[in-house]
Every structure is written in structure tokens, then in C-alpha cells.
Amino acid sequence: MKIFVCVKQIPDPNTVESKLDPATKRLVRTGVSLVLDPGDETTIAAAIKLRDSLGNSELTAISMGPASAQEALRRALAMGVDRAILISDPALAGSDVLGTARTLAAALKRENPDLIFCSTESTDGYTGMVPGAIAEFLGLPQLTFAREITVEGSKAVIKRVTQTGYEVVESPLPAVVTIASGSFEAIYPTMKGIMSARKKPFSQLSLSDLGLESSQVGEAGAREQILSIGKAEARAAGQIIKDEGNAAEIIADFLQRHQLL
Amino acid sequence: MAPPAISPTGGWIGTTIFVLVFLAALTVFGLRAGQLVTLLAKARREDRTDHLEERIGDFLLVVLGQSGVLRDPIPGLAHFFTFWGFIIIQFGLLNLILGAFNGSLPLIGHDHTFAALLDLFVLFVLVSLIVFAIRRGIVRPRQLSSRLHGPWDGFIILGLIFLVLLTLALVETFGFAASHGEEWSLIGSWLGPSFYGLGTATNVVLYRVFWWAHILTVLGFLVYLPGSKHLHLMATPFNVFFRNYGPRGALPLLENLEEREDYGVSKAEQFTWKQLLDGYACTECGRCNTVCPATNTGKPLLPKEIILGVKESLLDRRHEIVGEPNLFQKLPLADVRSNGHEEIQPLVGGVISKEALWACTTCGACMEICPVSIEHVPKIVDMRRSLVMEESDFPPEVTSLFNNIERNGNPWEISNDRRAEWAAGLGVPLMAENPDAEVLYWVGCMGSFDQRNRKVATALVKILKAARVNFAILGPEESCTGDPARRIGNEYLWQMMAQQNIEVLNSYGFNTAQTESETAHNGHGHNGQTTRPRTIITACPHCFNTIKNEYPQLGGHYEVIHHSVFIDRLIREGRLQLPAGFDQRKLTYHDPCYVGRYNGVYDEPRRVLTVLNSNGVTEMRRNRNKSFCCGGGGGRAWMEERLGKRVNQTRVNEALETEAEVLAAACPFCIMMFEDGVKGVEAEERLQVEDIAEIVARALEEAATPATAHAGQ
Ligand SMILES: Cc1cc2nc3c(=O)[nH]c(=O)nc-3n(C[C@H](O)[C@H](O)[C@H](O)COP(=O)(O)OP(=O)(O)OC[C@H]3O[C@@H](n4cnc5c(N)ncnc54)[C@H](O)[C@@H]3O)c2cc1C
Ligand code: SF4
Ligand code: SF4
């Protein structure tokens, strides 16, 4: 089987304070430390697990981003992904969800994938719209919020996280599947992984390789427009309950009020 | 070469049989021992021929003087006499063997003094044997039980030694009786005359019977030896001779990371020959178990079982290691293994559990106490290396530690740019601002970011300022030394961090092996000749140890001093005036493993505390080189303690036993572990945990403002 996993490089969510550029109204992504999205790391773990259980399958990581995104893909290779594709082109700068998905879909289409993994949402932009848009462009069914995935014959079967438990959902292959966050443990690369990552196939594609016009993507193709940006309201201070014998009651009340009980 | 009074074999036929039996036994012994040597030859190489002169001297002391076992006096003395008795008895044996060829040892063969000495030793050894038997059979210290050789091995050996002595006594008795005193011996002269009544002919027969019995027992012993724990009789001398003479705190470097096939040890034969020799040399005395903080708090780690596990695994796999089985290898060594499982288990996660490997704090107590210089910690780390770098299999909480060290240069999710924030307003120059500073204060991650240990860093700054030391810190140019990563098994990450730090330190000219022209910052007012080696000080024993002892493996040679030693030096040079007897609280001091055992610093911190406190230090039950780990070393501070009792609470309880009010510490991890432990046993009211620097800084402060000096007393 040909399995793909879409991954993205983002400003390190643990150390980098997100800043918005008032001029472009976009996230500042340069001059900060960049990492493979930790969410995508767990999605890669899910994809590797499936590949290993199937046997005779190839797992490719694909990313759209600037040249620095190479690093994120190297990390994916070190974790155990077999092959990497980076789509990088100056014309892609300023792509919105539509442009991103269009580009990724175009690259995926050339590969005739059987299964495409995405995270439910990215850790920086978290629109959660890219996977659906890819599925739409490719005309494929999409399975969402998976916490477990298996392939049985020519269909994919997932356990889909719901508020109360899970549903079992299946779809024919090929399909796009999004992994629910927290369902898998990221893989810390082994030395073999790190060393072989340098030798694994790595291809870089530009817009023209994909047969896309620069008017369809990037700033030019963006259909979204950010009208204004503003500060989020500061979180109100929490309530401290001092136990005077009735703390349990107050907490229970509180939880009930918020329908958590 | 005078002939014996009576020929023990009774002529050439007997002598021929003896020669054949003797050669056969020797051959079997040779083949069995040969297998063991072949296994070592197939193992990894390692050079242990440095420091030759010291090796020879220590060898005499430890092997001939038995200084290792003598640390535990009663069994130690018993062992001392057994050992020397055996050497003397070997000469007696040789004498008896020469008898078969109508000869005897020159000089001592018929010498009464030698004969008397021999018998005195026989008596000594018999007494020792009784001590051993009581210890093993009645006292039964838990550490003596053996999974590898089963309960019987110890008794078989004691029985064989007893038989050797018994038959020897009988040979002497009947030799004396048969020769009417011509074959003189002490025991013979006591017991022999009572058998005159049997008649000479009978006595000659009995003499010959017991001669054969004696010789056969000895040969049986020889054949049994290689498969027994008493293999240590042969291996120990070599093990002591080849022990580690490098810095104790340095783990072996994993070379050539880019091109290696393996990263660490998952199969016994990936160890070096010396690490495997350790297994042969282990006497199974179990001393290591008695001192191990993991064993003592109910973790599934017994350091002795690590050593024996490696040996078991090596012998299990000997056919795989040596190749096609031939007659030579088919010879059984099977009595080595008595646990009965048929299929061969993997070394890591089979013979030795992963939980055992993760439980080690690398405190080094086991290596300190082992009478035969066995090296436990490098083996444990080698196996951790395989788990981390080959299997990516480690406690899940460690993943973020690795990622953070790699990405942020510190163990937390904090940008390293904020590394100097603790010093804001304290007037501490950065190295970049004061490149000529004589002293670099290496703050470490704990001092830089941990709230509690920032106070220690602040205290140390006060001391440095009071003593007018020209110092600076690196701030964001400093990164984690990589120590926790290395000890958890991530050698790759350690090397990455070490290289990065070495580059920074070299750029400021701290490398003692570096010439002036190599330092990049010599534009900063260096007039081109100040190459006096400059000092790095640190309050973190882990930073201290790895920079001092391990960075040289990657070319970084520095003069690094632990802050307790530096403060002591400042006091002795008169640069720091401390109010003597200032602090009258009862205090005890905990020796951090990487300051004490690994680097031999015991006196300096005590001296500093004694200046301040005329009552001195009230020692805990386990102190100095026997100090009991806080539980935080070896990366354990970053892992959950899921099993057994808490190590930190165990040590805090020992401190409480002294009724001290202050537990003086000299390590940020100890402080963290103990504060947690004090809370755990609810002793916050009774016991304060304070770094030496904090105690000194407070004394300085109060001495400077005499008005308040006695207010709090
Ligand atoms: C006008 C405009 C301009 C923008 N310009 C830029 C820009 O110049 N540079 C920039 O980095 N962002 C830019 N963005 C943000 C960009 O649109 C989003 O980062 C991108 O669409 C992904 O959306 P998301 O992060 O919400 O992904 P989500 O939909 O939350 O992502 C879900 C999953 O989809 C996959 N995925 C998402 N993005 C990628 C990708 N790039 N490669 C591979 N897989 C992916 C991953 O598996 C991810 O976990 C711009 C946005 C707007 C509105
Ligand atoms: S180093 Fe310490 S914790 Fe590790 S095995 Fe030895 S005694 Fe036990
Ligand atoms: S390793 Fe050393 S201390 Fe431990 S049982 Fe063996 S000989 Fe004794």
C-alpha cells in the first residue's frame, strides 16, 4: 500500500510566543525556532504503526512549506517514514487553506495514494480545514477523529472519537483519515533512524512540477482575507475555594453548572 | 629432591595411572577454562594497560594483601586465611605430587618448619570454613543467595575444600604412622602414633588410599571450578589488575556515532572483554546489593544480578558467539545455569529486566564497595544506550526531556534566551561582557531556571562578590551539559550538547590544552599572552563531573571546581572572612555521589561548615564514600518513581535520625529531592535543606550588618 502523511513545520509551540505581524496580519514564522508539529508527530506514529502491521507498504511524508521545512521532514524520516516530499516555491508564500490544500492535493494525486493521514488540526493555525479540503480536491472519502485505524481488505476501518466513546466507521480505499490528538505516542528517533534519514529518498517539488499556476495559490490565489486582528480577552482569574468543610459541595455545584457532571 | 619415605603410588604402574588421570583432569579443566577465555577473545576490545606501575602495586595490595575483602573484618579475615592457606597448601600438594615421582620440593620438601606452617594453615582454614558455613547456612545474609548458581554451589565448594583438608590431614596422619615419624608433620605427629597398632602394611595402604583421595579431590575441584562461582579464584586477580584507572566519573565514550552498526549493548558479546571478565570475577558476595539505593527501596534492581545476568547471558549464547559447536565447546558448562529455562532469553528485557536498568541512579555505591573492582554502572548505561538509541524504548516522561534538551538547551519547555534572567539586577556580568574574567561560574540548568536553585545561584554570587572574584556567567551561551541524557543512555544527545558547550568554552579560552592563537575572543583586551588556565566553578555536581571528566573525551580540557571546594579555597586564602562559629544549628551534610564517590571531595565541604559551626557536622549513619544517594542521579530525577519506597524519603529519614535541624547539601538535584522528601515525611518543621553556599552567604550578610546578627539567634 502507498500511505501518505501530511506534516507541517511550525514555530515551536513550547517556547515560541506566537506573535502576529500587524502588517500582514499573519503569524510570525521567521527568526523563531521551528519544529515538526508535535501533533503531526503522533500522526506519523499512527501511520508507521499501520504500515508495519500491513507489511509491504511504503510511507511517505509530504509537506508544503519553505526550505526550512526540510528539517521537519528529516525528523519524520528519522522516526521511520520511508520517503519525503517537500513542496516549496516562492509563489506559495501567502497561501490560505484553499491554496495549501490545492497544492498538497496536486502533489498527492501524482502518487496515487491508497491512504492519506493528516492530523485533525495543526498546532499553530488549527483551522482543521486542510484535510477536508484535500479530500474534496481528490474526490476521496474522509474519516475523521480516528483513535485507531486498521485496513481490512480494500477498506479502512477506524474508531472515531465521540463525546461519549467511539463509533466504528469504515470507508473504501483510497481515503483521507485524520487522527485525533492524544491517540498515539510520538516516536523518539533511534540512531538507525537518524542515520538512515540522511540516505532516504527526498524529493523537492515546485509549482511547475505540479502543473499549478501561481495565480491559483499563494497570495494571489488566497480566497481568505484577514480583516483585522485583535487581542484575545485576558482569562478571568480563577476562583480559589478554601475548604471550610463544604469545598466538595462547592466543587460539585461548579461542575454541575458547567455540565461536567 | 630427596625421595619420600614411602612411595605414594607404589611403583611405575601407579605413577603412570596418576599421570594419565592428572593429564585428563588438566585437559578437561583447560578446555572448560579455554571456552571462557575464547569468549573474552571474541568480545569488544578495550585497552587496560595504562598506569602499569600503579596496576602492579595495587595488584599486590588487593590480591596478596586482600585489602578489598578485609573492609568487612570477620568474613574478611576468614577469607584472608583461606586465600593464604590455599597458596601454602598448593606447595604441600606439589610436594605430594612429586612424591609420585620419588621426589620432593627442594628446600622445603622435608623441612619441618614448612610442614608445621602448612598444618597451621590447615587448621586456620578449617576454622575459617566453620565461619563461612555458619554465615552461609545459619546467618544467611540475603545478599549471598545466588540465582545463577543455585543454593548448592556455595555448599559444594565448602564441602570440596573441607574434603581437601580432611584427606590432607589423613595423608599426613598415615604417612607419619607408616613411616614411624620419618614423614614428619604437625598433624601426623599428633594423630599418627595412635595408628601404630594397625601395623605398617595397613598404614602404607591407608596412606596410599588417602593420597589418591586427596589428589582426586583436588583435581575434582579443578574441574568443577570454571563452572562455579569460585571461578572468581582465577578471574579476580586479573580483574583487579585490569580495573579502571581513568577518571571514575567518566562513562566510556561511544565512538564514531556516524558509522557504527550498534549503539550500546543488547547482546552480551557487545561488551568489552573487561566488562565480561567482571562476570567471571564476581564472588557473589552481594555487598553491592546491600548498599544499592534501588535494592534498598524495593526496586527490581540488584546490582549483583546485573553482573551475573551478563555472565549468564554470555554463557547461554556461547555457541552463537564462538560459532559451529565442536567437541571443544560441547563440554558442558551447564552447571553455570540452574534456573532451568530452556530457550535462550535476550539479555535486555529477558535475563535483565528493563525496569532494573531504569531503576539505577548511577550512584556508584556498588562499584565503591565491590572488593574485586567490578564496574556496574558502565554496563547498566551500555544497556540503556541500546534501549534508547536502538529501540527508542524508555520511560515516556523522558521523551520531553530529550526533546527539550535538544531544542531548548535545557530540560524544560523554556527558551534558553531566558537563561540569565535569574541574575537580573544582581550585577553579574556575562562572559561576552567580561571576556577576561578569571572565573567562569557555570550556573547549570537548575541554577538558571529552577526556582529553588536560583536561590543557591544568588547566594553563590554574593559569595563571589564578597571575595572580589573576577567572574562572569555565560547566560544564553550556556546549554545543558547533556549529563542526564548521557546517563539515561542518549549518548548522541550528550555528544551534541558537549560539542556545543566545548566550542563556547574554547572561544573564551578556557581549554587548558589550547594555545592562545586558537581562542576566538582574544580581541577582547587579551594582550596576547594571558594564557594562564582559568577556572570554571559550578554548584552542580553533574555539570562538574561531566565537564571535568567527560568533556576531555571530546577534546575539552578544563579546570573545573565544585563550588564547595572553591569556597573552602577562598576561606583558606583569606579572601573570604567568615564569622567563625556563626551558625549554631545542629547540621548534617549529605555527600552528593558525583562530588564524593566519583570525585573524592569529602573534606572541603565539611571544612567550610565547620568554620561556620563550632559544633561541626553531625554525620549520618552512611556518610562520605558510603553516602546513600538522594535518588536523583542517572537521570532518575526526570523519571517517575513508580515502585517501592522513595529513595529521597529514605535518606531524609537518615538525616532526621541525627536530629539535625539542617541538612546541608551541595547539589541542586539533592536539594530538589530532599525538599520533596522532607515534605513527604512531613518534617518541614524539623529539617531545613540548604546548600552550603546559602549557609555561607547568610553568614556573610549577617556579619556585614552586625546590628541584626544576633536578632534571629
Ligand atoms: C491569507 C493567508 C495567508 C497565509 N500565508 C501563509 C504563509 O505564507 N505561510 C504559512 O506557513 N502559512 C500561511 N497561512 C496559514 C495557512 O493557511 C495555514 O497554515 C494552512 O492553511 C494550514 O492550516 P492550519 O494550520 O489551520 O491547518 P489544519 O487544517 O489545522 O491542519 C490539519 C492537518 O493538515 C495537514 N497540513 C496542514 N498544512 C499543511 C502543510 N502546509 N503541509 C502539509 N500538511 C499540512 C497536517 O496534517 C495538519 O496537521 C496563511 C493564511 C491566510 C489566511
Ligand atoms: S549505581 Fe547505585 S543505584 Fe545503580 S546499581 Fe549501583 S548501587 Fe544501585
Ligand atoms: S559485583 Fe562485587 S560486590 Fe557485587 S556480588 Fe559481585 S563481587 Fe560482590
GROMACS .gro file of N, CA, C and O and ligand atoms in nm, chain B residues 281-289 303-304 307 366 369-372 374 376, ligand 3:
model
   84
  542ALA      N    1   3.468  -1.267   3.751
  542ALA     CA    2   3.537  -1.232   3.876
  542ALA      C    3   3.442  -1.213   3.994
  542ALA      O    4   3.486  -1.211   4.108
  543CYS      N    5   3.313  -1.199   3.964
  543CYS     CA    6   3.218  -1.172   4.073
  543CYS      C    7   3.219  -1.288   4.171
  543CYS      O    8   3.202  -1.403   4.134
  544THR      N    9   3.240  -1.256   4.297
  544THR     CA   10   3.245  -1.358   4.401
  544THR      C   11   3.106  -1.386   4.457
  544THR      O   12   3.092  -1.469   4.545
  545GLU      N   13   3.009  -1.314   4.406
  545GLU     CA   14   2.871  -1.329   4.452
  545GLU      C   15   2.855  -1.298   4.600
  545GLU      O   16   2.768  -1.353   4.667
  546CYS      N   17   2.939  -1.211   4.649
  546CYS     CA   18   2.932  -1.179   4.791
  546CYS      C   19   2.810  -1.093   4.823
  546CYS      O   20   2.765  -1.088   4.937
  547GLY      N   21   2.756  -1.023   4.721
  547GLY     CA   22   2.635  -0.946   4.741
  547GLY      C   23   2.653  -0.815   4.816
  547GLY      O   24   2.555  -0.750   4.853
  548ARG      N   25   2.775  -0.772   4.837
  548ARG     CA   26   2.796  -0.644   4.906
  548ARG      C   27   2.727  -0.531   4.827
  548ARG      O   28   2.670  -0.440   4.887
  549CYS      N   29   2.735  -0.540   4.695
  549CYS     CA   30   2.676  -0.434   4.613
  549CYS      C   31   2.525  -0.421   4.640
  549CYS      O   32   2.472  -0.311   4.645
  550ASN      N   33   2.458  -0.535   4.657
  550ASN     CA   34   2.314  -0.527   4.685
  550ASN      C   35   2.285  -0.455   4.816
  550ASN      O   36   2.185  -0.387   4.829
  564PRO      N   37   2.225  -0.499   4.187
  564PRO     CA   38   2.347  -0.484   4.106
  564PRO      C   39   2.421  -0.615   4.083
  564PRO      O   40   2.475  -0.637   3.975
  565LYS      N   41   2.419  -0.703   4.182
  565LYS     CA   42   2.485  -0.833   4.164
  565LYS      C   43   2.421  -0.911   4.049
  565LYS      O   44   2.489  -0.977   3.972
  568ILE      N   45   2.549  -0.810   3.709
  568ILE     CA   46   2.678  -0.871   3.675
  568ILE      C   47   2.659  -1.017   3.638
  568ILE      O   48   2.711  -1.065   3.536
  627CYS      N   49   2.773   0.069   4.448
  627CYS     CA   50   2.807  -0.071   4.422
  627CYS      C   51   2.954  -0.085   4.382
  627CYS      O   52   3.024  -0.173   4.429
  630ILE      N   53   3.197  -0.035   4.676
  630ILE     CA   54   3.210  -0.139   4.779
  630ILE      C   55   3.262  -0.271   4.723
  630ILE      O   56   3.314  -0.353   4.798
  631CYS      N   57   3.251  -0.291   4.594
  631CYS     CA   58   3.288  -0.422   4.539
  631CYS      C   59   3.436  -0.453   4.567
  631CYS      O   60   3.523  -0.376   4.530
  632PRO      N   61   3.462  -0.566   4.632
  632PRO     CA   62   3.600  -0.597   4.669
  632PRO      C   63   3.687  -0.634   4.548
  632PRO      O   64   3.808  -0.638   4.562
  633VAL      N   65   3.625  -0.662   4.434
  633VAL     CA   66   3.706  -0.704   4.321
  633VAL      C   67   3.694  -0.608   4.202
  633VAL      O   68   3.714  -0.647   4.088
  635ILE      N   69   3.459  -0.450   4.037
  635ILE     CA   70   3.366  -0.470   3.926
  635ILE      C   71   3.297  -0.338   3.892
  635ILE      O   72   3.273  -0.255   3.980
  637HIS      N   73   2.979  -0.175   3.762
  637HIS     CA   74   2.837  -0.196   3.734
  637HIS      C   75   2.780  -0.087   3.643
  637HIS      O   76   2.707  -0.115   3.549
  977SF4     S1   77   2.971  -0.742   4.199
  977SF4    FE1   78   3.130  -0.723   4.354
  977SF4     S2   79   3.017  -0.665   4.539
  977SF4    FE2   80   2.866  -0.741   4.396
  977SF4     S3   81   2.846  -0.958   4.442
  977SF4    FE3   82   3.000  -0.946   4.282
  977SF4     S4   83   3.193  -0.934   4.388
  977SF4    FE4   84   3.036  -0.887   4.541
   0.00000   0.00000   0.00000
